[in-house]
Amino acid sequence: MHHSLIMTKWGWTQFMILYLMVSGRRSLVTVHQPPVLTSALGHAVMLPCELILPPDEKLLNPPVLYWDHLKGDDARLWPRSEKYKNRVNLTDNNPNSLNKSILLKNAQWADSGKYLCKLSIVTRGEKSRKFGNKTLLMVYDTMSFKLTNDSLLSCEVNVTQDPSLVLSIFHDGSKLPTVCSARQDAAAALPYASLSESVSVRSGGKYECRLHLNAYLITKRSFNYDPPEPDKGRDAERNVTVTSSTTVPGAAMLVFPEPWVLYSGLLLVPITILLGIITVQLTCRH
Ligand SMILES: *[C@@H]1O[C@H](CO)[C@@H](O)[C@H](O)[C@H]1NC(C)=O
Ligand SMILES: *[C@@H]1O[C@H](CO)[C@@H](O)[C@H](O)[C@H]1NC(C)=O
Ligand SMILES: *[C@@H]1O[C@H](CO)[C@@H](O)[C@H](O)[C@H]1NC(C)=O
Ligand SMILES: *[C@@H]1O[C@H](CO)[C@@H](O)[C@H](O)[C@H]1NC(C)=O
């Protein structure tokens, strides 16, 4: 019983090693492509593709490369078709290189979509065609980020039609609630979607509009907002006080009471003396 258990364990380990050696060799020749890429409109974009061989494996012939844009009518980038004649280059021209990345120049809306890297390989163990996992290319245009009126800051960008591309606006690092948000891709004539996002500006500081693809930041644009200067407000107040003090009629009237009091005072003196004399004269008559 004890003995047979040890034997079983030993047998299992041997089997696993054998299994990994046989199956491992087959699955270890792989073609790697990133799942998603973005490119600015009109710019060049590198579509990476790499052949990975196990350390003990060797290519008997240079791999034969094919790059396809998967659309309704598949378009071949490499070997260069007429359509891509002047727009694509290999990044490494050595035929034995395992780096099969391709450079696509002047990215256009029509270049949006999936790209497949295929390699025909011959090794000691196999002769087969290997496929990458496809790369989805998305294109975006220049972002605009400006005040549309005194209180509304709007961000706009045209992008490849895809729901995973999202705009958001941040102020000093925290995300702001949207006042209005729009995604126009209903117009079938346009090969892109127009994203727009607006926030109301409340305080000064750095506002930032960001285009995200899921968690990845693709592009951003900043806007520094200076609220109207407090100095100007004080000037306006000063103008108001200046105007009010010159137009209040009472101010001119108030200058005069003092002399009137003086004049009345001066008049009171002779009147008092006169009254005194009259009083004296009247009392003397008695
Ligand atoms: C390709 O995709 C499959 C299925 O999603 C995954 O199992 C495999 O690891 C991927 N291969 C590479 C090279 O990324
Ligand atoms: C392939 O070549 C390009 C251009 O030299 C380089 O940018 C890229 O990093 C290379 N890829 C790998 C996987 O080495
Ligand atoms: C700014 O535009 C928004 C939306 O169009 C509007 O509701 C708001 O009244 C405008 N504000 C000013 C100060 O014009
Ligand atoms: C203040 O009044 C002066 C003279 O009337 C005027 O030129 C100036 O623009 C005013 N300032 C403000 C802030 O209204």
PDB file of C-alpha atoms in Angstrom, residues 62-63 90-100:
ATOM      1  CA  PRO A  62      13.204  32.890 -42.418  1.00  0.00           C
ATOM      2  CA  PRO A  63       9.569  33.254 -41.296  1.00  0.00           C
ATOM      3  CA  LEU A  90       8.895  46.960 -41.663  1.00  0.00           C
ATOM      4  CA  THR A  91      10.710  48.248 -38.601  1.00  0.00           C
ATOM      5  CA  ASP A  92      13.372  45.559 -39.010  1.00  0.00           C
ATOM      6  CA  ASN A  93      14.315  44.564 -42.552  1.00  0.00           C
ATOM      7  CA  ASN A  94      16.422  41.570 -41.556  1.00  0.00           C
ATOM      8  CA  PRO A  95      14.353  38.568 -42.780  1.00  0.00           C
ATOM      9  CA  ASN A  96      15.608  36.437 -39.868  1.00  0.00           C
ATOM     10  CA  SER A  97      14.505  38.961 -37.270  1.00  0.00           C
ATOM     11  CA  LEU A  98      11.748  37.849 -34.914  1.00  0.00           C
ATOM     12  CA  ASN A  99      10.516  41.429 -34.661  1.00  0.00           C
ATOM     13  CA  LYS A 100       7.809  41.681 -37.328  1.00  0.00           C
TER      14      LYS A 100
END
